[in-house]
Short mmCIF file of C-alpha atoms and ligand atoms in Angstrom, two decimals:
data_model
loop_
_atom_site.label_atom_id
_atom_site.label_comp_id
_atom_site.label_asym_id
_atom_site.label_seq_id
_atom_site.Cartn_x
_atom_site.Cartn_y
_atom_site.Cartn_z
CA UNK A 1 52.15 -4.43 -7.84
CA UNK A 2 55.67 -4.31 -6.43
CA UNK A 3 57.51 -6.84 -4.30
CA UNK A 4 58.50 -3.97 -2.05
CA UNK A 5 54.92 -3.29 -1.00
CA UNK A 6 53.75 -4.51 2.39
CA UNK A 7 50.98 -7.09 2.53
CA UNK A 8 48.57 -4.27 3.46
CA UNK A 9 49.65 -2.11 0.51
CA UNK A 10 49.29 -5.13 -1.80
CA UNK A 11 45.84 -6.14 -0.60
CA UNK A 12 44.23 -2.67 -0.31
CA UNK A 13 41.53 -1.52 -2.67
CA UNK A 14 41.97 2.24 -2.28
CA UNK A 15 39.07 4.70 -2.35
CA UNK A 16 38.63 6.36 -5.74
CA UNK A 17 37.77 10.06 -5.49
CA UNK A 18 35.60 11.74 -8.12
CA UNK A 19 37.65 12.96 -11.07
CA UNK A 20 39.25 16.42 -11.06
CA UNK A 21 39.85 16.68 -14.82
CA UNK A 22 42.58 18.87 -16.28
CA UNK A 23 41.85 18.44 -20.00
CA UNK A 24 39.16 21.14 -20.32
CA UNK A 25 36.71 23.17 -18.32
CA UNK A 26 33.65 21.23 -17.23
CA UNK A 27 30.49 22.15 -15.39
CA UNK A 28 31.58 20.18 -12.37
CA UNK A 29 28.70 18.45 -10.64
CA UNK A 30 30.59 15.32 -9.57
CA UNK A 31 32.30 15.82 -6.19
CA UNK A 32 29.75 17.74 -4.09
CA UNK A 33 31.90 20.84 -3.86
CA UNK A 34 30.07 24.08 -3.07
CA UNK A 35 29.48 26.19 -6.22
CA UNK A 36 29.84 29.40 -4.22
CA UNK A 37 33.22 30.77 -3.14
CA UNK A 38 34.26 30.83 0.53
CA UNK A 39 33.13 33.84 2.55
CA UNK A 40 35.01 37.01 1.46
CA UNK A 41 36.15 37.30 5.09
CA UNK A 42 37.84 33.90 4.80
CA UNK A 43 39.74 34.94 1.67
CA UNK A 44 40.78 38.25 3.23
CA UNK A 45 42.07 36.51 6.37
CA UNK A 46 44.05 33.99 4.31
CA UNK A 47 45.76 36.75 2.32
CA UNK A 48 46.68 38.50 5.54
CA UNK A 49 47.94 35.23 7.08
CA UNK A 50 50.45 34.56 4.27
CA UNK A 51 53.26 36.10 6.29
CA UNK A 52 56.63 35.13 7.84
CA UNK A 53 54.91 33.32 10.73
CA UNK A 54 54.45 30.40 8.31
CA UNK A 55 57.98 29.32 9.30
CA UNK A 56 56.49 28.32 12.67
CA UNK A 57 54.49 25.17 13.36
CA UNK A 58 50.75 25.68 13.88
CA UNK A 59 49.07 25.19 17.28
CA UNK A 60 49.01 21.38 17.74
CA UNK A 61 45.91 21.52 19.97
CA UNK A 62 44.01 24.00 17.74
CA UNK A 63 42.52 25.61 20.86
CA UNK A 64 41.16 28.76 19.25
CA UNK A 65 39.31 27.01 16.42
CA UNK A 66 37.97 24.31 18.75
CA UNK A 67 36.63 27.06 21.01
CA UNK A 68 34.96 28.81 18.05
CA UNK A 69 33.35 25.60 16.76
CA UNK A 70 32.29 24.76 20.33
CA UNK A 71 30.67 28.17 20.63
CA UNK A 72 28.71 27.63 17.38
CA UNK A 73 27.25 24.39 18.80
CA UNK A 74 27.05 25.49 22.47
CA UNK A 75 29.75 23.00 23.45
CA UNK A 76 33.15 23.26 25.15
CA UNK A 77 36.42 22.88 23.28
CA UNK A 78 36.91 19.56 25.10
CA UNK A 79 34.00 18.27 23.00
CA UNK A 80 35.65 19.20 19.69
CA UNK A 81 38.29 17.32 17.68
CA UNK A 82 39.83 18.66 14.46
CA UNK A 83 41.37 16.88 11.49
CA UNK A 84 42.73 17.40 7.98
CA UNK A 85 39.34 16.92 6.35
CA UNK A 86 36.68 14.69 7.86
CA UNK A 87 38.11 11.73 5.93
CA UNK A 88 41.10 11.91 8.26
CA UNK A 89 38.81 12.30 11.30
CA UNK A 90 36.94 9.17 10.15
CA UNK A 91 40.20 7.23 9.78
CA UNK A 92 41.17 8.18 13.34
CA UNK A 93 37.70 7.08 14.51
CA UNK A 94 38.23 3.59 13.09
CA UNK A 95 41.48 3.33 15.05
CA UNK A 96 40.15 4.92 18.24
CA UNK A 97 36.79 3.15 18.64
CA UNK A 98 36.64 -0.11 16.66
CA UNK A 99 38.28 -3.49 17.33
CA UNK A 100 39.14 -6.12 14.71
CA UNK A 101 37.13 -9.02 16.13
CA UNK A 102 33.78 -7.29 16.69
CA UNK A 103 32.05 -6.49 13.40
CA UNK A 104 30.91 -2.91 12.93
CA UNK A 105 27.72 -2.07 11.03
CA UNK A 106 27.14 0.31 8.14
CA UNK A 107 24.65 0.41 5.25
CA UNK A 108 25.32 -1.47 1.99
CA UNK A 109 24.79 1.70 -0.04
CA UNK A 110 26.89 4.33 1.69
CA UNK A 111 30.11 6.36 1.68
CA UNK A 112 32.67 4.08 0.04
CA UNK A 113 35.48 5.15 2.37
CA UNK A 114 34.03 3.02 5.23
CA UNK A 115 34.88 -0.38 3.71
CA UNK A 116 38.29 1.00 2.68
CA UNK A 117 39.13 2.05 6.25
CA UNK A 118 37.75 -1.24 7.61
CA UNK A 119 40.09 -3.10 5.28
CA UNK A 120 43.07 -0.86 6.05
CA UNK A 121 42.66 -1.20 9.83
CA UNK A 122 41.52 -4.84 9.65
CA UNK A 123 38.12 -4.17 11.23
CA UNK A 124 35.42 -6.73 10.46
CA UNK A 125 32.15 -5.28 9.21
CA UNK A 126 28.65 -6.21 8.16
CA UNK A 127 26.96 -4.12 5.51
CA UNK A 128 23.26 -3.80 6.27
CA UNK A 129 21.03 -3.58 3.16
CA UNK A 130 18.96 -0.42 2.81
CA UNK A 131 15.34 -1.06 1.81
CA UNK A 132 14.06 -0.61 -1.76
CA UNK A 133 13.59 3.12 -1.18
CA UNK A 134 17.13 3.47 0.22
CA UNK A 135 15.79 3.91 3.76
CA UNK A 136 17.90 2.71 6.64
CA UNK A 137 16.36 -0.32 8.41
CA UNK A 138 16.72 0.94 11.98
CA UNK A 139 15.94 -2.46 13.59
CA UNK A 140 19.00 -3.99 11.91
CA UNK A 141 21.24 -1.56 13.83
CA UNK A 142 19.96 -2.62 17.26
CA UNK A 143 21.75 -5.98 17.38
CA UNK A 144 25.08 -6.61 19.13
CA UNK A 145 27.94 -4.97 17.23
CA UNK A 146 31.41 -3.47 17.55
CA UNK A 147 30.30 -0.02 16.41
CA UNK A 148 27.95 1.77 14.03
CA UNK A 149 28.73 4.34 11.35
CA UNK A 150 26.57 5.94 8.69
CA UNK A 151 26.19 9.32 7.00
CA UNK A 152 23.09 11.39 7.72
CA UNK A 153 21.94 12.44 5.17
CA UNK A 154 23.27 9.28 3.54
CA UNK A 155 25.72 9.36 0.65
CA UNK A 156 25.25 8.93 -2.25
CA UNK A 157 21.45 8.85 -1.83
CA UNK A 158 20.90 12.16 0.03
CA UNK A 159 18.24 10.49 2.16
CA UNK A 160 17.86 11.78 5.73
CA UNK A 161 17.10 9.67 8.82
CA UNK A 162 15.03 11.50 11.46
CA UNK A 163 16.55 12.18 14.87
CA UNK A 164 13.95 9.89 16.50
CA UNK A 165 15.45 6.99 14.57
CA UNK A 166 19.01 8.09 15.34
CA UNK A 167 18.02 8.18 19.00
CA UNK A 168 16.63 4.64 18.87
CA UNK A 169 19.98 3.44 17.51
CA UNK A 170 21.85 5.27 20.28
CA UNK A 171 19.59 3.90 23.04
CA UNK A 172 20.17 0.31 21.92
CA UNK A 173 23.94 0.60 21.56
CA UNK A 174 25.21 1.70 24.99
CA UNK A 175 28.35 -0.42 24.61
CA UNK A 176 29.50 0.77 21.19
CA UNK A 177 30.31 4.08 19.58
CA UNK A 178 27.74 5.32 17.08
CA UNK A 179 29.30 7.68 14.51
CA UNK A 180 26.99 9.94 12.52
CA UNK A 181 28.83 11.37 9.52
CA UNK A 182 27.04 14.70 8.99
CA UNK A 183 28.98 15.94 5.95
CA UNK A 184 25.67 17.17 4.44
CA UNK A 185 23.64 18.04 7.54
CA UNK A 186 23.59 21.79 6.85
CA UNK A 187 21.46 21.31 3.72
CA UNK A 188 18.21 20.53 5.52
CA UNK A 189 18.52 17.93 8.26
CA UNK A 190 18.65 18.42 12.03
CA UNK A 191 22.03 17.59 13.60
CA UNK A 192 22.39 14.80 16.16
CA UNK A 193 24.53 17.24 18.18
CA UNK A 194 21.37 17.98 20.17
CA UNK A 195 21.48 14.37 21.49
CA UNK A 196 25.06 14.62 22.75
CA UNK A 197 24.23 15.42 26.37
CA UNK A 198 22.26 12.17 26.73
CA UNK A 199 24.57 9.85 24.82
CA UNK A 200 28.26 9.45 25.71
CA UNK A 201 28.47 6.90 22.84
CA UNK A 202 27.55 9.46 20.14
CA UNK A 203 30.17 10.99 17.88
CA UNK A 204 29.10 13.50 15.21
CA UNK A 205 31.54 14.13 12.34
CA UNK A 206 31.26 17.22 10.15
CA UNK A 207 33.32 19.04 7.53
CA UNK A 208 34.03 22.51 6.12
CA UNK A 209 34.26 21.00 2.63
CA UNK A 210 30.60 21.17 1.62
CA UNK A 211 28.43 23.76 3.37
CA UNK A 212 31.34 26.14 4.06
CA UNK A 213 32.92 26.06 0.59
CA UNK A 214 36.37 25.03 1.88
CA UNK A 215 37.07 21.61 0.33
CA UNK A 216 40.47 22.97 -0.74
CA UNK A 217 41.57 23.87 2.78
CA UNK A 218 40.90 20.40 4.31
CA UNK A 219 39.12 20.91 7.64
CA UNK A 220 36.94 18.30 9.34
CA UNK A 221 35.84 17.91 12.93
CA UNK A 222 34.16 15.60 15.41
CA UNK A 223 31.84 16.51 18.28
CA UNK A 224 31.28 14.20 21.23
CA UNK A 225 31.75 13.41 24.90
CA UNK A 226 35.18 14.48 26.11
CA UNK A 227 36.21 10.84 26.68
CA UNK A 228 35.64 10.12 22.97
CA UNK A 229 37.55 13.27 22.00
CA UNK A 230 40.42 12.20 24.28
CA UNK A 231 40.52 8.82 22.48
CA UNK A 232 40.78 10.58 19.12
CA UNK A 233 43.57 12.79 20.50
CA UNK A 234 45.57 9.72 21.53
CA UNK A 235 45.38 8.34 17.99
CA UNK A 236 46.11 11.68 16.33
CA UNK A 237 49.13 12.33 18.54
CA UNK A 238 50.51 8.92 17.58
CA UNK A 239 50.24 9.89 13.92
CA UNK A 240 50.82 13.56 13.18
CA UNK A 241 50.79 16.37 15.75
CA UNK A 242 50.01 19.08 13.18
CA UNK A 243 47.08 17.90 11.09
CA UNK A 244 45.78 21.45 10.49
CA UNK A 245 48.13 24.04 9.05
CA UNK A 246 48.22 27.72 10.00
CA UNK A 247 46.16 28.85 7.01
CA UNK A 248 43.49 26.20 7.55
CA UNK A 249 43.13 27.22 11.20
CA UNK A 250 42.62 30.87 10.27
CA UNK A 251 40.33 30.27 7.28
CA UNK A 252 38.13 27.90 9.28
CA UNK A 253 37.85 30.37 12.15
CA UNK A 254 36.59 33.10 9.81
CA UNK A 255 34.21 30.68 8.08
CA UNK A 256 32.52 29.59 11.30
CA UNK A 257 32.20 33.22 12.42
CA UNK A 258 30.53 34.40 9.20
CA UNK A 259 27.08 32.96 9.94
CA UNK A 260 25.25 35.32 7.57
CA UNK A 261 27.23 34.11 4.56
CA UNK A 262 26.81 30.48 5.62
CA UNK A 263 23.02 30.80 5.81
CA UNK A 264 22.78 32.71 2.54
CA UNK A 265 24.77 30.17 0.48
CA UNK A 266 23.23 27.05 1.95
CA UNK A 267 19.72 28.46 1.48
CA UNK A 268 20.51 29.17 -2.17
CA UNK A 269 21.66 25.57 -2.63
CA UNK A 270 18.52 24.20 -0.96
CA UNK A 271 16.29 26.32 -3.22
CA UNK A 272 18.15 25.25 -6.35
CA UNK A 273 17.96 21.59 -5.26
CA UNK A 274 14.19 21.73 -4.93
CA UNK A 275 13.75 23.41 -8.34
CA UNK A 276 16.09 20.96 -10.07
CA UNK A 277 14.44 17.93 -8.41
CA UNK A 278 11.03 19.03 -9.73
CA UNK A 279 12.45 19.65 -13.20
CA UNK A 280 14.16 16.23 -13.30
CA UNK A 281 10.88 14.52 -12.38
CA UNK A 282 9.25 16.25 -15.35
CA UNK A 283 12.02 14.82 -17.56
CA UNK A 284 11.10 11.29 -16.43
CA UNK A 285 13.59 10.83 -13.60
CA UNK A 286 12.81 9.17 -10.31
CA UNK A 287 14.51 11.42 -7.76
CA UNK A 288 15.34 10.28 -4.22
CA UNK A 289 14.16 13.01 -1.81
CA UNK A 290 17.39 14.81 -0.90
CA UNK A 291 18.43 16.78 2.18
CA UNK A 292 21.95 17.16 0.80
CA UNK A 293 23.74 19.34 -1.77
CA UNK A 294 23.27 16.66 -4.43
CA UNK A 295 20.49 14.66 -6.06
CA UNK A 296 20.42 10.90 -6.64
CA UNK A 297 18.27 10.02 -9.63
CA UNK A 298 17.46 7.28 -12.13
CA UNK A 299 15.67 7.53 -15.49
CA UNK A 300 12.96 5.13 -16.64
CA UNK A 301 14.15 4.92 -20.29
CA UNK A 302 17.78 6.02 -20.45
CA UNK A 303 20.57 4.10 -18.72
CA UNK A 304 22.62 6.07 -16.21
CA UNK A 305 26.02 5.22 -17.69
CA UNK A 306 24.88 6.37 -21.15
CA UNK A 307 23.60 9.63 -19.68
CA UNK A 308 26.84 10.04 -17.76
CA UNK A 309 28.94 9.62 -20.94
CA UNK A 310 26.79 11.91 -23.08
CA UNK A 311 26.77 14.59 -20.39
CA UNK A 312 30.54 14.30 -20.13
CA UNK A 313 30.90 14.70 -23.91
CA UNK A 314 28.85 17.90 -23.59
CA UNK A 315 31.08 19.25 -20.82
CA UNK A 316 28.98 18.33 -17.77
CA UNK A 317 30.50 16.02 -15.15
CA UNK A 318 28.24 14.10 -12.79
CA UNK A 319 29.04 11.03 -10.68
CA UNK A 320 28.30 7.49 -11.83
CA UNK A 321 28.96 4.50 -9.53
CA UNK A 322 29.36 1.13 -11.23
CA UNK A 323 28.22 -0.71 -8.12
CA UNK A 324 25.46 -3.17 -7.19
CA UNK A 325 22.02 -1.61 -6.66
CA UNK A 326 23.06 1.88 -7.78
CA UNK A 327 24.52 1.28 -11.25
CA UNK A 328 21.49 2.86 -12.91
CA UNK A 329 21.66 6.07 -10.85
CA UNK A 330 23.48 9.36 -11.22
CA UNK A 331 24.59 11.57 -8.36
CA UNK A 332 24.32 15.20 -9.39
CA UNK A 333 25.88 17.91 -7.25
CA UNK A 334 23.84 21.12 -6.92
CA UNK A 335 25.69 23.93 -8.72
CA UNK A 336 24.65 27.53 -9.34
CA UNK A 337 21.29 28.18 -11.00
CA UNK A 338 23.10 28.86 -14.30
CA UNK A 339 25.09 25.61 -14.11
CA UNK A 340 21.94 23.63 -13.32
CA UNK A 341 20.03 25.24 -16.20
CA UNK A 342 22.81 24.15 -18.57
CA UNK A 343 22.80 20.65 -17.09
CA UNK A 344 19.01 20.32 -17.39
CA UNK A 345 19.03 21.49 -20.98
CA UNK A 346 21.71 18.99 -21.98
CA UNK A 347 20.00 16.19 -20.03
CA UNK A 348 16.73 16.94 -21.87
CA UNK A 349 18.50 16.83 -25.27
CA UNK A 350 20.18 13.52 -24.48
CA UNK A 351 16.96 11.95 -23.23
CA UNK A 352 15.01 13.06 -26.29
CA UNK A 353 17.37 11.36 -28.72
CA UNK A 354 18.29 8.29 -26.59
CA UNK A 355 14.89 7.72 -24.99
CA UNK A 356 12.79 7.67 -28.16
C1 PLP B 401 32.62 14.65 1.38
C2 PLP B 401 32.39 13.61 2.47
C3 PLP B 401 33.30 13.46 3.52
C4 PLP B 401 34.69 14.03 3.50
O1 PLP B 401 34.87 15.29 3.48
P1 PLP B 401 36.29 15.96 3.73
O2 PLP B 401 36.50 16.79 2.53
O3 PLP B 401 37.34 14.90 3.91
O4 PLP B 401 36.07 16.72 4.97
C5 PLP B 401 33.00 12.60 4.55
N1 PLP B 401 31.87 11.88 4.55
C6 PLP B 401 31.00 11.96 3.54
C7 PLP B 401 29.78 11.13 3.57
C8 PLP B 401 31.24 12.83 2.47
O5 PLP B 401 30.41 12.85 1.43
#
């Protein structure tokens, strides 16, 4: 604490990202990165783009990439907003669509950046408890509110809410913006983008960090009615005109164009997820059905924090949240088949000596 900090800086409880350790090499299953490299076409384009043009600012309106993303989803570039990772897009959403006095709604077990942004931008919120199976109680999102935001599939549970339910929430909230954070949608769920034509209050947020293997390049985007996109533009242009750099714009363009690589890598992750889920159940875990690139699981005999520590000692990093309701769960990112085999073997060893 410093006397020079503003009241906001003093009172904030910042988001804590998953660790990126530098002490040794771990099997890293803790931050939902993609285990496969970016498309070779992305890497080639980035090498070619490292040229003297880097002295120039990038395109502040990102027209070409917005057009490409629009094409992928059969939308116009006016329906696409880009940001430096979807975390930044989400921050702009809080400023563009939510007001301090009207509480927004999000689940109690969810992406922990939402309460951080609410605090930072002084937006009141109500956290709505998920049921005992971590399902979203749709009826609780139909009451008067200042906005709705949740991930689908949810984080850190991986649980997917069907589009019928998403639609019910949209129908009952004509006066507030409903933000669906689809960071993990490419791993099995159906995107709410298909509902966009009917709902001017729907904003879908996605990222290149997970399904397109580009967490290091920082590219996120929002899809919605052009009036919502224009609101985001107003906020962005009051903040930083150049949120995406020249390399990010080029890498993202090549990633969205390489559909074959995208389908191949996400299908591999889905297959591995299903195999690992079955294997974990055999080891005595209760596994939440996942449509994401991670698994959320709890063990009947062995406490999650003990498993977390023992796995870490054996060079495997998973995510443990010391939070109400989920402090006996681990979130395990899906790695390559070889990484997951190593993880499963170590988990089995730990359970056999701790669980007996
Ligand atoms: C990973 C994640 C994001 C952020 O991704 P960026 O790397 O900032 O694009 C947003 N929402 C959820 C739920 C996530 O898990």
